Amino acid sequence: IIQKVLIQNIGRSKKKLKLNEEKQYIPRNKSRIMFLKFKKNKIAIIGLVIISILIFTGIFADFIAPQSYREQNLPLKNQSPSSNFWFGTDEFGRCIFSRIVYGARISLKVAIISTGISVLIGIIIGSISAYYGGFLDQILVVLMDVMWAFPTILLSLVIVAIIGASLNSVIIAIALSYWVQYARLIRGQILSLKNELYIEVTRSLGANDSTILWKHLLPNAIIPVVVAATLGMGSAIVLEATF
């Protein structure tokens, strides 16, 4: 009887130990850790669902829109919402819901491309300015200050007036108007990191400037820029609506 009791206790202890080990297990893969944190964040999941719906709507606008967004039907102007026109019609008899769906496609295109270009320009200029410093840094900082002094809307309108009115012109104008904030942000991050001990060790091991900058500094400085870029997409959509 004593032997059976001991065997049962040993078995229970092993099970408890195994459960404790599973609870204490921390995955080493960074992407896995990020995924687990993301799963626990309900607000992030809701945001992802909303963004996914908007992107899906923009991509498949041709299949989602019940009517043509261009077709005018004056006898049906200013109609209230119905089964044929979900959001009603405007003063020209066009389906408002269809125009919103197609408008989402254009807005997403402008926001993603213009923000991507401005982030790329800002990262390149800000990184070079912060890493090399000296006279080059002074020139680039003056350039940033000059660009930053102009109102964003005014600068965008001037650029569109110079290169011509089109969707591509709007994208270029927004990109050239917003890159400064990303450049200043990445510059500040790299200035705070470039004298860290791990950078000095990397430099002493013979790593060249491009390796230190793009492989060791930028990955650790990029997170605030990504956050700013997600907020900047909303600003880009608002600015695009003014043209």
Coordinates of C-alpha atoms in Angstrom, one line a residue, residues 2-4 24 31 39 66 68 85 93 97 123 126 128 138 144 147 162-163 169 174 177 194 199 219-220 237:
I2 CA 2.8 2.4 0.9
Q3 CA 4.5 1.6 -2.4
K4 CA 1.4 2.4 -4.4
Q24 CA 7.3 29.1 -17.7
S31 CA 8.0 36.9 -34.4
K39 CA -3.3 37.7 -29.6
P66 CA -23.9 47.6 -56.4
S68 CA -21.5 52.4 -61.1
F85 CA -29.2 52.6 -53.2
G93 CA -28.5 60.5 -59.1
F97 CA -22.4 53.8 -51.4
I123 CA 14.8 57.3 -43.1
G126 CA 17.6 61.3 -41.1
I128 CA 22.7 59.8 -42.8
Q138 CA 24.1 70.9 -40.3
M144 CA 14.5 69.9 -42.6
M147 CA 10.7 72.3 -45.1
I162 CA 4.1 72.8 -60.4
I163 CA 4.0 69.2 -61.6
S169 CA 1.0 64.3 -58.5
I174 CA 2.0 64.4 -50.0
S177 CA 5.4 67.3 -47.6
K194 CA 25.0 55.5 -32.1
I199 CA 27.7 49.9 -31.5
P219 CA 16.3 48.0 -36.7
N220 CA 16.5 49.4 -33.2
I237 CA -6.0 60.6 -46.5

